[in-house]
Short mmCIF file of C-alpha atoms in Angstrom, two decimals:
data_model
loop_
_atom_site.label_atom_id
_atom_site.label_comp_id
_atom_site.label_asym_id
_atom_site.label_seq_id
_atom_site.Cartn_x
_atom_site.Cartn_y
_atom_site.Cartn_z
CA UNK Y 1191 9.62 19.60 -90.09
CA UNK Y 1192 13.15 19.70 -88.50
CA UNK Y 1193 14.32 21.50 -91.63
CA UNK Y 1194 11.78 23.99 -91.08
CA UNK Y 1195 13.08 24.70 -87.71
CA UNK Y 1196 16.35 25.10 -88.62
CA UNK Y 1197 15.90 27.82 -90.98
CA UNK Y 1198 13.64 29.33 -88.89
CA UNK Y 1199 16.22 29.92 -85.79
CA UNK Y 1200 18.93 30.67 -88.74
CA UNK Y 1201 16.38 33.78 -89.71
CA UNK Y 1202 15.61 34.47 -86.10
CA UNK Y 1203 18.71 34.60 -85.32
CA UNK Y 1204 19.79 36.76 -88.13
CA UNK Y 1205 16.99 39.66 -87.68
CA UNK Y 1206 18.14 39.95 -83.94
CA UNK Y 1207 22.17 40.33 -85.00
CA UNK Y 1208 20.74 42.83 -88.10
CA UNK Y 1209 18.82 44.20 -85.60
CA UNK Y 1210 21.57 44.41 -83.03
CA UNK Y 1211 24.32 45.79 -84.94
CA UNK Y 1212 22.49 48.47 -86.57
CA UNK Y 1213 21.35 49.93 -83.18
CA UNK Y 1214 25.24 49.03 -81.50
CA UNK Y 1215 26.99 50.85 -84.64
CA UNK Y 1216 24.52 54.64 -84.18
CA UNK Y 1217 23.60 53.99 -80.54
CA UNK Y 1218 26.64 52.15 -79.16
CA UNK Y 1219 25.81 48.87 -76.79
CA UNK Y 1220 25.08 50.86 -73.69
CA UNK Y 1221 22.43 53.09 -74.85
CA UNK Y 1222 20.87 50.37 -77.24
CA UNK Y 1223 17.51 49.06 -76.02
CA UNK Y 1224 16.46 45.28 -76.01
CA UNK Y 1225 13.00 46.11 -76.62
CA UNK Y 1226 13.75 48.55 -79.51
CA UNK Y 1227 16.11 46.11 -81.36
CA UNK Y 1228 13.64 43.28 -80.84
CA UNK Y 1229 10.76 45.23 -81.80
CA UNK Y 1230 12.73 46.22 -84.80
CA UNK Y 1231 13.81 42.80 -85.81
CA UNK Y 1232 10.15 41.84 -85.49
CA UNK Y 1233 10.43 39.66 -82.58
CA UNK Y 1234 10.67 39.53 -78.42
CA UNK Y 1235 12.89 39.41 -76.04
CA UNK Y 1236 12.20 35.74 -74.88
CA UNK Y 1237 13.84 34.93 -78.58
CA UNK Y 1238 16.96 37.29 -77.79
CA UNK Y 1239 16.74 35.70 -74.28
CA UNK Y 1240 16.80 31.82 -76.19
CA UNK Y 1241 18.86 32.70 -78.84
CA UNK Y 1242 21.82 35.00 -77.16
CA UNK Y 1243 21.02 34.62 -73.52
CA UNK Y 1244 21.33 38.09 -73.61
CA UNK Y 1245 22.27 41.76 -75.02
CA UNK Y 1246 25.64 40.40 -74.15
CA UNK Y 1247 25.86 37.36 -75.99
CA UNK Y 1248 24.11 39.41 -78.59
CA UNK Y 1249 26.80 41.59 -78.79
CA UNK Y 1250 29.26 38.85 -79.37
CA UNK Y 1251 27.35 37.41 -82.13
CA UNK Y 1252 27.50 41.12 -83.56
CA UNK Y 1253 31.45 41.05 -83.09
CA UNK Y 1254 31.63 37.42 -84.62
CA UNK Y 1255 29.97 38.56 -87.65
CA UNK Y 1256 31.91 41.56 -88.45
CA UNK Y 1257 35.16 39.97 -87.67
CA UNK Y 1258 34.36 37.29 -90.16
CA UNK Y 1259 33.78 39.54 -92.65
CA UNK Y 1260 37.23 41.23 -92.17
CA UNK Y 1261 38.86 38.27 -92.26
CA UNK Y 1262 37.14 37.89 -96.04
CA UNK Y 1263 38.24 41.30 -96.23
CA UNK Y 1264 42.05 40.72 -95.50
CA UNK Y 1265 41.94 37.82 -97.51
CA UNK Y 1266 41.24 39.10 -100.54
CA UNK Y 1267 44.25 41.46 -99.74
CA UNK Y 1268 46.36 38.83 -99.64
CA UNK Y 1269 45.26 37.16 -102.68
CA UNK Y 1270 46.02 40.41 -104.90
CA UNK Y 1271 49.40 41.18 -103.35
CA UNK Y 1272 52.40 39.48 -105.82
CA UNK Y 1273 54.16 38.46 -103.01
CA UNK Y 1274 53.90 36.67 -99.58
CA UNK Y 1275 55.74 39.97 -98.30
CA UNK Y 1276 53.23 42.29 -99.90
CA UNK Y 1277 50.51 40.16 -98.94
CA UNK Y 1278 51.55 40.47 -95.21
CA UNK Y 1279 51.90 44.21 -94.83
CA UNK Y 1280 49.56 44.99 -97.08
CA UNK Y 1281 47.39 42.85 -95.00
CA UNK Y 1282 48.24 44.39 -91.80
CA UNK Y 1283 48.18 48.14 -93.12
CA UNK Y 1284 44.33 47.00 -94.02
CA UNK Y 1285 44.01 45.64 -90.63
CA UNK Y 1286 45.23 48.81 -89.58
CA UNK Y 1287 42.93 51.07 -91.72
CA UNK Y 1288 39.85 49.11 -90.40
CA UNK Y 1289 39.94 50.98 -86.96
CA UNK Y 1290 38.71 54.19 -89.16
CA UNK Y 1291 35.53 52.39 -90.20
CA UNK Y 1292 32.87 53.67 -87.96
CA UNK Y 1293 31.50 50.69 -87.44
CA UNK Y 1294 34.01 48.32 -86.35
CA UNK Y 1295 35.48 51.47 -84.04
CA UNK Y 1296 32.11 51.61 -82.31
CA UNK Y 1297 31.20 47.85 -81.85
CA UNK Y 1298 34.33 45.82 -82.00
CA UNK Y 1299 37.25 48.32 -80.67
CA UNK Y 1300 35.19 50.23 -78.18
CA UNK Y 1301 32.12 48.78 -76.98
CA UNK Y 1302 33.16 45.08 -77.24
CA UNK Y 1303 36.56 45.26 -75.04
CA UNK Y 1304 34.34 47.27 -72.50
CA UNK Y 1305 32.28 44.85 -72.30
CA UNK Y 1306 33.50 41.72 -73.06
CA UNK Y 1307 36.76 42.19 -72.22
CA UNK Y 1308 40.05 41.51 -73.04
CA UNK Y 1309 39.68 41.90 -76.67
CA UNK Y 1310 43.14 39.29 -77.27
CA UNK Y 1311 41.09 36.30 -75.75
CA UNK Y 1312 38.40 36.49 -78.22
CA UNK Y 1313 37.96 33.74 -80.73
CA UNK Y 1314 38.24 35.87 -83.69
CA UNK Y 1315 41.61 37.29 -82.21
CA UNK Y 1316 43.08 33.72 -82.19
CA UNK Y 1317 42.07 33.01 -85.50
CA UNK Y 1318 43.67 36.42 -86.71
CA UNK Y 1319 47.04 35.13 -84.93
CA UNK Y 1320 46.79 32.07 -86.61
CA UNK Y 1321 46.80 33.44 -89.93
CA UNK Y 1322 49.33 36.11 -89.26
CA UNK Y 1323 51.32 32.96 -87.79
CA UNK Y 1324 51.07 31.26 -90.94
CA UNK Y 1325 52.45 33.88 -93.11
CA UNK Y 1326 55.47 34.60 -91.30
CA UNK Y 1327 56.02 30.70 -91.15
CA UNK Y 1328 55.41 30.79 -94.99
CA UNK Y 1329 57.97 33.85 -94.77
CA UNK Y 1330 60.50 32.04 -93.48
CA UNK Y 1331 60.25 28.99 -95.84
CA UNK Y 1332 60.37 31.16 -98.32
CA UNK Y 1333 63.75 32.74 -96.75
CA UNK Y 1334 62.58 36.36 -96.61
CA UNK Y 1335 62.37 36.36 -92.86
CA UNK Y 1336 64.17 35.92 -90.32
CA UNK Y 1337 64.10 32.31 -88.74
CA UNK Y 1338 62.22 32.79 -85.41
CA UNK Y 1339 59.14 30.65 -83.63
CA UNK Y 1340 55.91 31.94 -85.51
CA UNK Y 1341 53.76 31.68 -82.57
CA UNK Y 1342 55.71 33.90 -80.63
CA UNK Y 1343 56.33 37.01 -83.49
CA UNK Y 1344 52.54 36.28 -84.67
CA UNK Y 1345 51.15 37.40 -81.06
CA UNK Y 1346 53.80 40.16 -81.19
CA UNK Y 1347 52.33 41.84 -84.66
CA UNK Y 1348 48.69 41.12 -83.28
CA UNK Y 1349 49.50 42.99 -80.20
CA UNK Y 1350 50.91 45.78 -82.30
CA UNK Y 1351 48.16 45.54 -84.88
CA UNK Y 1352 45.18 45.48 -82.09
CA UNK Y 1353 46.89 47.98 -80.07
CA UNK Y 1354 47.36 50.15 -83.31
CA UNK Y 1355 43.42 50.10 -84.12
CA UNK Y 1356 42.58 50.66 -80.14
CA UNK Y 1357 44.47 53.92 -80.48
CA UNK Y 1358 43.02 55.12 -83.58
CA UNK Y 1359 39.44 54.24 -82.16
CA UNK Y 1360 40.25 56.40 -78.97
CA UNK Y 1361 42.11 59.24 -80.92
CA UNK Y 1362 40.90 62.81 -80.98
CA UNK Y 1363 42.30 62.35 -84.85
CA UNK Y 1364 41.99 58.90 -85.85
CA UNK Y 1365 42.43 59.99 -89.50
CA UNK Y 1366 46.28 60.85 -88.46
CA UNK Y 1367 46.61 58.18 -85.72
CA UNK Y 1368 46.08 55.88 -88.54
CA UNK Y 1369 48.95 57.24 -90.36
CA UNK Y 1370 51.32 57.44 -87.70
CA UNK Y 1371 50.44 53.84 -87.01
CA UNK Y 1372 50.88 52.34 -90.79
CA UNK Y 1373 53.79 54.58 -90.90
CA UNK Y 1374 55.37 52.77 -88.05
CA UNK Y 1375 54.25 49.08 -88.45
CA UNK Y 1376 55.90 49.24 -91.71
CA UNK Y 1377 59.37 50.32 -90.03
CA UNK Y 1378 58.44 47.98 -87.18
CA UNK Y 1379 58.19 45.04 -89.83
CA UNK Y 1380 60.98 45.70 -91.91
CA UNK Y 1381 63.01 44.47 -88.66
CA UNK Y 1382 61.60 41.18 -89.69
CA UNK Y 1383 63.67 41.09 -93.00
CA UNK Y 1384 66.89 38.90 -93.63
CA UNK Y 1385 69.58 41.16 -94.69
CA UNK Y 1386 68.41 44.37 -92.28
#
């Protein structure tokens, strides 16, 4: 019985954030409707209401989901690159690149800071500086960069990285925002390098 439950809030649950993010991604969060996106998933809004507490909480589920799936995304980046080096701007030029997909512009760099704020606070932010702090520290095991405290340069390619894909979300041409910015986190980078 208890089993049954469970899977039964796992698949209520996961109608209302199907539901949710296909109306945030065309209709953006403000001009999504509860009762439309429950009605769609099949359900009320008492169950968004017990679930979420809200369209808000909905939304962060939404943003939780899609983050997680770039971070499968970036890793597999950084399992095909044949180096830690590659693996760490090619990484980052794909973190860049992101901010083009429709999607994640809409939800995650537009409507989700608006709403939820200060988009470097978020859980999925700290886990992204996490990783990024781990491969500079593997970086500088390694010897290829320069010795400085992780922590610190790991928030400092975030911020460039997140600021990077807020710009090409608000640009009149992402398409070239996104080049300038790729362009210039690889210079940016490079300062990174033993021997430059």
């Amino acid at each position: 019985m208890a089993q049954k439950r469970a899977e039964m809030i796992v698949e209520t649950r996961a109608k209302l954030i199907k539901a949710a993010r296909e109306a945030f991604a065309t209709q953006g969060y403000a001009d999504s409707s509860m009762d439309e996106l429950t009605a769609e998933a099949g359900l009320t809004r008492g169950a968004l209401y017990h679930h979420f507490g809200g369209k808000k909480g909905l939304l962060e589920a939404v943003i939780a989901q899609i983050d997680s799936e770039m971070v499968q995304r970036l890793a597999v980046v950084i399992e095909q690159a044949s180096s830690t080096w590659e693996g760490f701007i090619e990484e980052s030029i794909a973190y860049i690149r992101m901010a083009l997909e429709p999607e994640i512009q809409r939800i995650v760099l537009l409507d989700g800071p608006a709403v939820l704020g200060d988009s470097s606070r978020w859980a999925s932010q700290n886990a992204c500086m996490r990783s990024t702090e781990r491969s500079i520290q593997k970086l500088m095991d390694e010897g290829t960069v320069r010795a400085v405290d992780a922590e610190a340069m790991a928030r400092m390619v975030m911020g460039a990285l997140l600021n990077a894909s807020l710009w090409i979300a608000h640009a009149d041409d992402p398409q070239d925002a996104s080049v300038k910015a790729t362009e210039g986190f690889k210079v940016l980078a490079s300062g990174l390098l033993l021997g430059k």
